[in-house]
């Protein structure tokens, strides 16, 4: 694998990308040029294929892929600000910082909201959701949308989006899933899961570079959102109509990021699609956990709740352990890990995603071992 001399990123994104993905950006395409328009179309079709949508019969296709300039949060904000009617209300299932961010967006936009909150080390289930929706149906029926995060990157926990989707559809609400850190690496059929809006971004598991995010939107749902937008640049329906009319973005597109992304999609396909990528990430994650356990670290989550994307490890209790020093020493050796985000426990995180393989995971484990020795830390293994 040819790579630049950069540090290797064991983070939730931006990630280490392949040399060929970076190389695909060494071009200047006009945003209205037919070659760029073709690139955008290839990217949009590729995204739908990953989500299990058949794109062969354009007329009957039930979803559209809508790229949105900016980071992942911009696309979440696009969905909330332009698909919820003025008298709508969103119910958010929360077990981490990204669920809370959806609430913060709703609150900032002045959208009525409600939350079901469970601790960060517990996966969400459908019982509380059923109770809240039942109560809402018996009362004024105010809730129009239900939102959940697929892989809560705060901890790495996986939420059961298909199961939740069955309940949301039974109660006939609009279903929004933040699949930012899982899309492309965890198999998910958008139609079977009953998802109306799914959001992810270029620089996570598809292994592109930062610059845009995307929404996969059900046609039935988005067609009804005329007049709902609370923002011009984030107006999803207008963005879709622009793309459908002339294949172009309404405002300056991130041309280089799209070229990189098209290459990243081709590389995903070469790897065997979502199944192939899931296999590599799973191997990365299990090797990482086994190696870290051998060094005396413990995971924050129960193994049954843990996904393959990112793993939270508890700070060791040894008096010599200081996270900043641990982080800096690893970074000096060329390995970038990630601070924790859990509110009630001291953790750090290590991602298993991006253009990394067994060789990189093993090199990281060696660096962790050396770093512990340098810090005079001996941990007892379990
Ligand atoms: C990365 C991520 C986001 C969005 O982050 P940006 O910094 O805006 O790209 C949102 N939700 C989840 C679950 C994420 O992992």
Coordinates of C-alpha atoms in Angstrom, one line a residue, residues 8-17 71-72 98 101 153 180-181 201-211 281 309-310 336-339 341 349-356:
X8 CA -1.8 7.2 10.7
X9 CA -5.2 8.3 11.9
X10 CA -7.1 6.0 14.3
X11 CA -9.9 8.5 14.7
X12 CA -13.6 8.7 13.7
X13 CA -12.7 11.0 10.7
X14 CA -11.1 12.6 8.8
X15 CA -9.4 9.3 8.2
X16 CA -6.3 8.0 6.6
X17 CA -7.2 7.7 2.9
X71 CA -19.3 18.5 7.1
X72 CA -21.7 15.8 8.3
X98 CA -24.4 12.9 18.5
X101 CA -26.4 17.2 18.9
X153 CA -19.4 7.4 17.8
X180 CA -22.5 9.1 9.6
X181 CA -19.9 6.7 11.1
X201 CA -20.4 12.1 5.0
X202 CA -17.5 11.8 2.6
X203 CA -14.7 11.3 5.1
X204 CA -15.9 8.4 7.2
X205 CA -16.3 4.7 6.1
X206 CA -16.4 5.4 2.3
X207 CA -12.8 6.7 2.9
X208 CA -13.0 10.0 0.9
X209 CA -11.8 13.4 2.0
X210 CA -13.8 16.0 3.9
X211 CA -15.8 18.5 2.0
X281 CA -12.9 -3.3 9.8
X309 CA -16.1 1.3 13.9
X310 CA -14.5 2.7 17.0
X336 CA -3.0 9.6 16.2
X337 CA -5.7 8.3 18.6
X338 CA -8.8 10.1 19.8
X339 CA -9.8 11.6 23.2
X341 CA -16.4 11.8 24.7
X349 CA -11.0 6.1 21.6
X350 CA -9.3 4.2 18.9
X351 CA -11.0 3.9 15.5
X352 CA -10.6 0.9 13.3
X353 CA -11.8 2.6 10.1
X354 CA -10.0 4.3 7.1
X355 CA -7.3 2.9 4.9
X356 CA -5.7 0.9 7.7

